[in-house]
JSON list of C-alpha atoms in Angstrom, two decimals:
[
{"chain": "M", "resi": 950, "resn": "MET", "atom": "CA", "xyz": [17.74, 54.94, 10.14]},
{"chain": "M", "resi": 951, "resn": "PHE", "atom": "CA", "xyz": [19.17, 54.02, 6.77]},
{"chain": "M", "resi": 952, "resn": "LEU", "atom": "CA", "xyz": [18.70, 50.53, 5.36]},
{"chain": "M", "resi": 953, "resn": "GLU", "atom": "CA", "xyz": [21.05, 49.27, 2.67]},
{"chain": "M", "resi": 954, "resn": "VAL", "atom": "CA", "xyz": [20.72, 45.85, 1.07]},
{"chain": "M", "resi": 955, "resn": "GLU", "atom": "CA", "xyz": [23.11, 44.93, -1.73]},
{"chain": "M", "resi": 956, "resn": "CYS", "atom": "CA", "xyz": [22.15, 42.82, -4.74]},
{"chain": "M", "resi": 957, "resn": "ASN", "atom": "CA", "xyz": [23.24, 39.31, -3.73]},
{"chain": "M", "resi": 958, "resn": "PRO", "atom": "CA", "xyz": [22.49, 35.56, -3.98]},
{"chain": "M", "resi": 959, "resn": "ASN", "atom": "CA", "xyz": [19.94, 35.77, -1.14]},
{"chain": "M", "resi": 960, "resn": "PHE", "atom": "CA", "xyz": [17.94, 38.63, -2.68]},
{"chain": "M", "resi": 961, "resn": "GLU", "atom": "CA", "xyz": [18.28, 39.91, -6.24]},
{"chain": "M", "resi": 962, "resn": "GLY", "atom": "CA", "xyz": [17.16, 43.47, -5.57]},
{"chain": "M", "resi": 963, "resn": "SER", "atom": "CA", "xyz": [19.01, 46.24, -3.83]},
{"chain": "M", "resi": 964, "resn": "TYR", "atom": "CA", "xyz": [17.80, 48.98, -1.53]},
{"chain": "M", "resi": 965, "resn": "PHE", "atom": "CA", "xyz": [19.04, 52.15, 0.06]},
{"chain": "M", "resi": 966, "resn": "LEU", "atom": "CA", "xyz": [16.13, 53.52, 2.08]},
{"chain": "M", "resi": 967, "resn": "HIS", "atom": "CA", "xyz": [15.52, 55.93, 4.94]},
{"chain": "M", "resi": 968, "resn": "PHE", "atom": "CA", "xyz": [13.01, 55.23, 7.71]},
{"chain": "M", "resi": 969, "resn": "GLN", "atom": "CA", "xyz": [11.98, 57.44, 10.62]},
{"chain": "M", "resi": 970, "resn": "GLU", "atom": "CA", "xyz": [12.40, 55.40, 13.80]},
{"chain": "M", "resi": 971, "resn": "VAL", "atom": "CA", "xyz": [9.73, 55.72, 16.48]},
{"chain": "M", "resi": 972, "resn": "GLY", "atom": "CA", "xyz": [11.03, 53.18, 18.99]},
{"chain": "M", "resi": 973, "resn": "PRO", "atom": "CA", "xyz": [13.89, 50.78, 19.73]},
{"chain": "M", "resi": 974, "resn": "ALA", "atom": "CA", "xyz": [14.70, 47.72, 17.62]},
{"chain": "M", "resi": 975, "resn": "ARG", "atom": "CA", "xyz": [14.12, 44.26, 19.07]},
{"chain": "M", "resi": 976, "resn": "ILE", "atom": "CA", "xyz": [15.40, 40.86, 17.95]},
{"chain": "M", "resi": 977, "resn": "VAL", "atom": "CA", "xyz": [12.68, 39.02, 16.03]},
{"chain": "M", "resi": 978, "resn": "THR", "atom": "CA", "xyz": [12.61, 35.24, 15.48]},
{"chain": "M", "resi": 979, "resn": "HIS", "atom": "CA", "xyz": [9.39, 34.71, 13.50]},
{"chain": "M", "resi": 980, "resn": "VAL", "atom": "CA", "xyz": [7.14, 36.70, 11.20]},
{"chain": "M", "resi": 981, "resn": "LYS", "atom": "CA", "xyz": [3.71, 35.92, 9.83]},
{"chain": "M", "resi": 982, "resn": "TYR", "atom": "CA", "xyz": [4.25, 36.06, 6.06]},
{"chain": "M", "resi": 983, "resn": "PHE", "atom": "CA", "xyz": [1.30, 36.65, 3.72]},
{"chain": "M", "resi": 984, "resn": "ASP", "atom": "CA", "xyz": [2.85, 36.59, 0.23]},
{"chain": "M", "resi": 985, "resn": "ARG", "atom": "CA", "xyz": [2.59, 32.81, -0.30]},
{"chain": "M", "resi": 986, "resn": "ILE", "atom": "CA", "xyz": [-0.67, 32.00, 1.55]},
{"chain": "M", "resi": 987, "resn": "SER", "atom": "CA", "xyz": [-3.49, 34.52, 1.91]},
{"chain": "M", "resi": 988, "resn": "GLU", "atom": "CA", "xyz": [-4.18, 33.65, 5.57]},
{"chain": "M", "resi": 989, "resn": "GLY", "atom": "CA", "xyz": [-0.46, 33.91, 6.31]},
{"chain": "M", "resi": 990, "resn": "GLU", "atom": "CA", "xyz": [2.08, 31.42, 7.58]},
{"chain": "M", "resi": 991, "resn": "TRP", "atom": "CA", "xyz": [4.51, 31.66, 10.46]},
{"chain": "M", "resi": 992, "resn": "CYS", "atom": "CA", "xyz": [8.11, 31.71, 9.26]},
{"chain": "M", "resi": 993, "resn": "THR", "atom": "CA", "xyz": [11.42, 31.64, 11.05]},
{"chain": "M", "resi": 994, "resn": "VAL", "atom": "CA", "xyz": [13.54, 34.64, 10.07]},
{"chain": "M", "resi": 995, "resn": "THR", "atom": "CA", "xyz": [17.26, 35.36, 10.27]},
{"chain": "M", "resi": 996, "resn": "GLY", "atom": "CA", "xyz": [19.53, 38.13, 9.08]},
{"chain": "M", "resi": 997, "resn": "TRP", "atom": "CA", "xyz": [21.86, 37.34, 6.16]},
{"chain": "M", "resi": 998, "resn": "CYS", "atom": "CA", "xyz": [25.19, 38.96, 5.30]},
{"chain": "M", "resi": 999, "resn": "ASP", "atom": "CA", "xyz": [28.15, 38.62, 2.94]},
{"chain": "M", "resi": 1000, "resn": "ASP", "atom": "CA", "xyz": [30.51, 36.96, 5.47]},
{"chain": "M", "resi": 1001, "resn": "PRO", "atom": "CA", "xyz": [31.33, 33.53, 3.95]},
{"chain": "M", "resi": 1002, "resn": "GLU", "atom": "CA", "xyz": [32.33, 32.15, 7.36]},
{"chain": "M", "resi": 1003, "resn": "ASN", "atom": "CA", "xyz": [29.20, 33.31, 9.19]},
{"chain": "M", "resi": 1004, "resn": "SER", "atom": "CA", "xyz": [26.42, 34.60, 6.96]},
{"chain": "M", "resi": 1005, "resn": "LEU", "atom": "CA", "xyz": [23.75, 34.31, 9.69]},
{"chain": "M", "resi": 1006, "resn": "GLY", "atom": "CA", "xyz": [22.95, 37.15, 12.03]},
{"chain": "M", "resi": 1007, "resn": "PRO", "atom": "CA", "xyz": [20.00, 38.41, 14.00]},
{"chain": "M", "resi": 1008, "resn": "ALA", "atom": "CA", "xyz": [16.90, 39.80, 12.38]},
{"chain": "M", "resi": 1009, "resn": "SER", "atom": "CA", "xyz": [15.44, 42.86, 14.08]},
{"chain": "M", "resi": 1010, "resn": "ALA", "atom": "CA", "xyz": [12.07, 44.59, 14.07]},
{"chain": "M", "resi": 1011, "resn": "GLN", "atom": "CA", "xyz": [12.06, 48.36, 14.51]},
{"chain": "M", "resi": 1012, "resn": "PRO", "atom": "CA", "xyz": [8.92, 50.49, 14.76]},
{"chain": "M", "resi": 1013, "resn": "VAL", "atom": "CA", "xyz": [9.03, 53.11, 12.00]},
{"chain": "M", "resi": 1014, "resn": "GLU", "atom": "CA", "xyz": [6.72, 55.67, 10.46]},
{"chain": "M", "resi": 1015, "resn": "ASP", "atom": "CA", "xyz": [4.96, 54.23, 7.42]},
{"chain": "M", "resi": 1016, "resn": "SER", "atom": "CA", "xyz": [3.03, 56.70, 5.28]},
{"chain": "M", "resi": 1017, "resn": "GLY", "atom": "CA", "xyz": [0.52, 54.04, 4.28]},
{"chain": "M", "resi": 1018, "resn": "ALA", "atom": "CA", "xyz": [-0.09, 52.41, 7.66]},
{"chain": "M", "resi": 1019, "resn": "GLY", "atom": "CA", "xyz": [0.94, 54.92, 10.35]},
{"chain": "M", "resi": 1020, "resn": "ILE", "atom": "CA", "xyz": [3.39, 52.85, 12.38]},
{"chain": "M", "resi": 1021, "resn": "SER", "atom": "CA", "xyz": [4.81, 49.60, 10.99]},
{"chain": "M", "resi": 1022, "resn": "PHE", "atom": "CA", "xyz": [7.61, 47.29, 12.03]},
{"chain": "M", "resi": 1023, "resn": "LEU", "atom": "CA", "xyz": [10.64, 47.22, 9.75]},
{"chain": "M", "resi": 1024, "resn": "VAL", "atom": "CA", "xyz": [12.10, 43.69, 9.79]},
{"chain": "M", "resi": 1025, "resn": "TYR", "atom": "CA", "xyz": [15.70, 43.80, 8.63]},
{"chain": "M", "resi": 1026, "resn": "GLY", "atom": "CA", "xyz": [18.90, 41.79, 8.88]},
{"chain": "M", "resi": 1027, "resn": "GLY", "atom": "CA", "xyz": [22.36, 42.03, 7.36]},
{"chain": "M", "resi": 1028, "resn": "ASN", "atom": "CA", "xyz": [23.66, 43.66, 4.20]},
{"chain": "M", "resi": 1029, "resn": "TRP", "atom": "CA", "xyz": [22.15, 40.74, 2.24]},
{"chain": "M", "resi": 1030, "resn": "GLY", "atom": "CA", "xyz": [18.72, 41.19, 3.82]},
{"chain": "M", "resi": 1031, "resn": "ILE", "atom": "CA", "xyz": [16.75, 38.54, 5.67]},
{"chain": "M", "resi": 1032, "resn": "ARG", "atom": "CA", "xyz": [16.05, 34.87, 5.01]},
{"chain": "M", "resi": 1033, "resn": "LEU", "atom": "CA", "xyz": [12.81, 33.06, 5.79]},
{"chain": "M", "resi": 1034, "resn": "LYS", "atom": "CA", "xyz": [11.60, 29.48, 6.02]},
{"chain": "M", "resi": 1035, "resn": "PRO", "atom": "CA", "xyz": [8.19, 28.10, 7.04]},
{"chain": "M", "resi": 1036, "resn": "GLU", "atom": "CA", "xyz": [8.08, 27.39, 10.77]},
{"chain": "M", "resi": 1037, "resn": "PRO", "atom": "CA", "xyz": [7.84, 23.58, 10.42]},
{"chain": "M", "resi": 1038, "resn": "ASN", "atom": "CA", "xyz": [11.13, 23.56, 8.44]},
{"chain": "M", "resi": 1039, "resn": "GLN", "atom": "CA", "xyz": [13.85, 22.78, 10.98]},
{"chain": "M", "resi": 1040, "resn": "GLY", "atom": "CA", "xyz": [16.62, 22.39, 8.37]},
{"chain": "M", "resi": 1041, "resn": "VAL", "atom": "CA", "xyz": [19.80, 24.43, 8.43]},
{"chain": "M", "resi": 1042, "resn": "TRP", "atom": "CA", "xyz": [19.82, 27.81, 6.72]},
{"chain": "M", "resi": 1043, "resn": "ASP", "atom": "CA", "xyz": [20.90, 27.33, 3.11]},
{"chain": "M", "resi": 1044, "resn": "LEU", "atom": "CA", "xyz": [20.80, 29.64, 0.07]},
{"chain": "M", "resi": 1045, "resn": "TYR", "atom": "CA", "xyz": [20.01, 26.65, -2.14]},
{"chain": "M", "resi": 1046, "resn": "ASP", "atom": "CA", "xyz": [17.13, 25.16, -0.11]},
{"chain": "M", "resi": 1047, "resn": "PRO", "atom": "CA", "xyz": [13.97, 25.64, -2.24]},
{"chain": "M", "resi": 1048, "resn": "GLN", "atom": "CA", "xyz": [11.86, 25.81, 0.95]},
{"chain": "M", "resi": 1049, "resn": "GLN", "atom": "CA", "xyz": [13.68, 29.02, 1.99]},
{"chain": "M", "resi": 1050, "resn": "TRP", "atom": "CA", "xyz": [13.74, 32.46, 0.39]},
{"chain": "M", "resi": 1051, "resn": "GLY", "atom": "CA", "xyz": [15.30, 35.86, 0.84]},
{"chain": "M", "resi": 1052, "resn": "GLU", "atom": "CA", "xyz": [13.82, 39.33, 1.15]},
{"chain": "M", "resi": 1053, "resn": "GLY", "atom": "CA", "xyz": [15.51, 42.70, 1.36]},
{"chain": "M", "resi": 1054, "resn": "TYR", "atom": "CA", "xyz": [13.30, 43.65, 4.31]},
{"chain": "M", "resi": 1055, "resn": "LEU", "atom": "CA", "xyz": [9.66, 43.41, 5.39]},
{"chain": "M", "resi": 1056, "resn": "LEU", "atom": "CA", "xyz": [7.23, 46.01, 6.70]},
{"chain": "M", "resi": 1057, "resn": "ILE", "atom": "CA", "xyz": [4.80, 44.39, 9.14]},
{"chain": "M", "resi": 1058, "resn": "SER", "atom": "CA", "xyz": [1.82, 46.49, 10.22]},
{"chain": "M", "resi": 1059, "resn": "ASP", "atom": "CA", "xyz": [0.55, 44.31, 13.09]},
{"chain": "M", "resi": 1060, "resn": "ILE", "atom": "CA", "xyz": [2.77, 43.50, 16.08]},
{"chain": "M", "resi": 1061, "resn": "ARG", "atom": "CA", "xyz": [0.79, 40.25, 16.47]},
{"chain": "M", "resi": 1062, "resn": "ASP", "atom": "CA", "xyz": [2.50, 39.09, 13.26]},
{"chain": "M", "resi": 1063, "resn": "LEU", "atom": "CA", "xyz": [5.90, 39.12, 15.00]},
{"chain": "M", "resi": 1064, "resn": "ARG", "atom": "CA", "xyz": [7.50, 36.86, 17.59]},
{"chain": "M", "resi": 1065, "resn": "PHE", "atom": "CA", "xyz": [10.36, 38.41, 19.48]},
{"chain": "M", "resi": 1066, "resn": "GLY", "atom": "CA", "xyz": [13.52, 36.80, 20.84]},
{"chain": "M", "resi": 1067, "resn": "GLN", "atom": "CA", "xyz": [14.86, 37.17, 24.34]}
]
């Protein structure tokens, strides 16, 4: 699969990457995120795109080959990446909320660090 994320207000970087899929994608609702707190924190995740009327979309986790970890889960969303907020934050998704942040994608090595949707 190819992953393309454009430089945008949600995430300042841009990516065009190729991953070797090893299983089907599933909708993911939460990820355990380790970049802010060393023991990790559960975060709600959504896909983000350039549609001004409806920028939210599903986030998905797809098992892919990862040269450093064997098999990892690629968490991806729309063409503007994914957006995260700590699980206790029940506010609406907002680019200007300082308690939320964007990522182009995440590679999660442990399936226990994902919560899947229905």
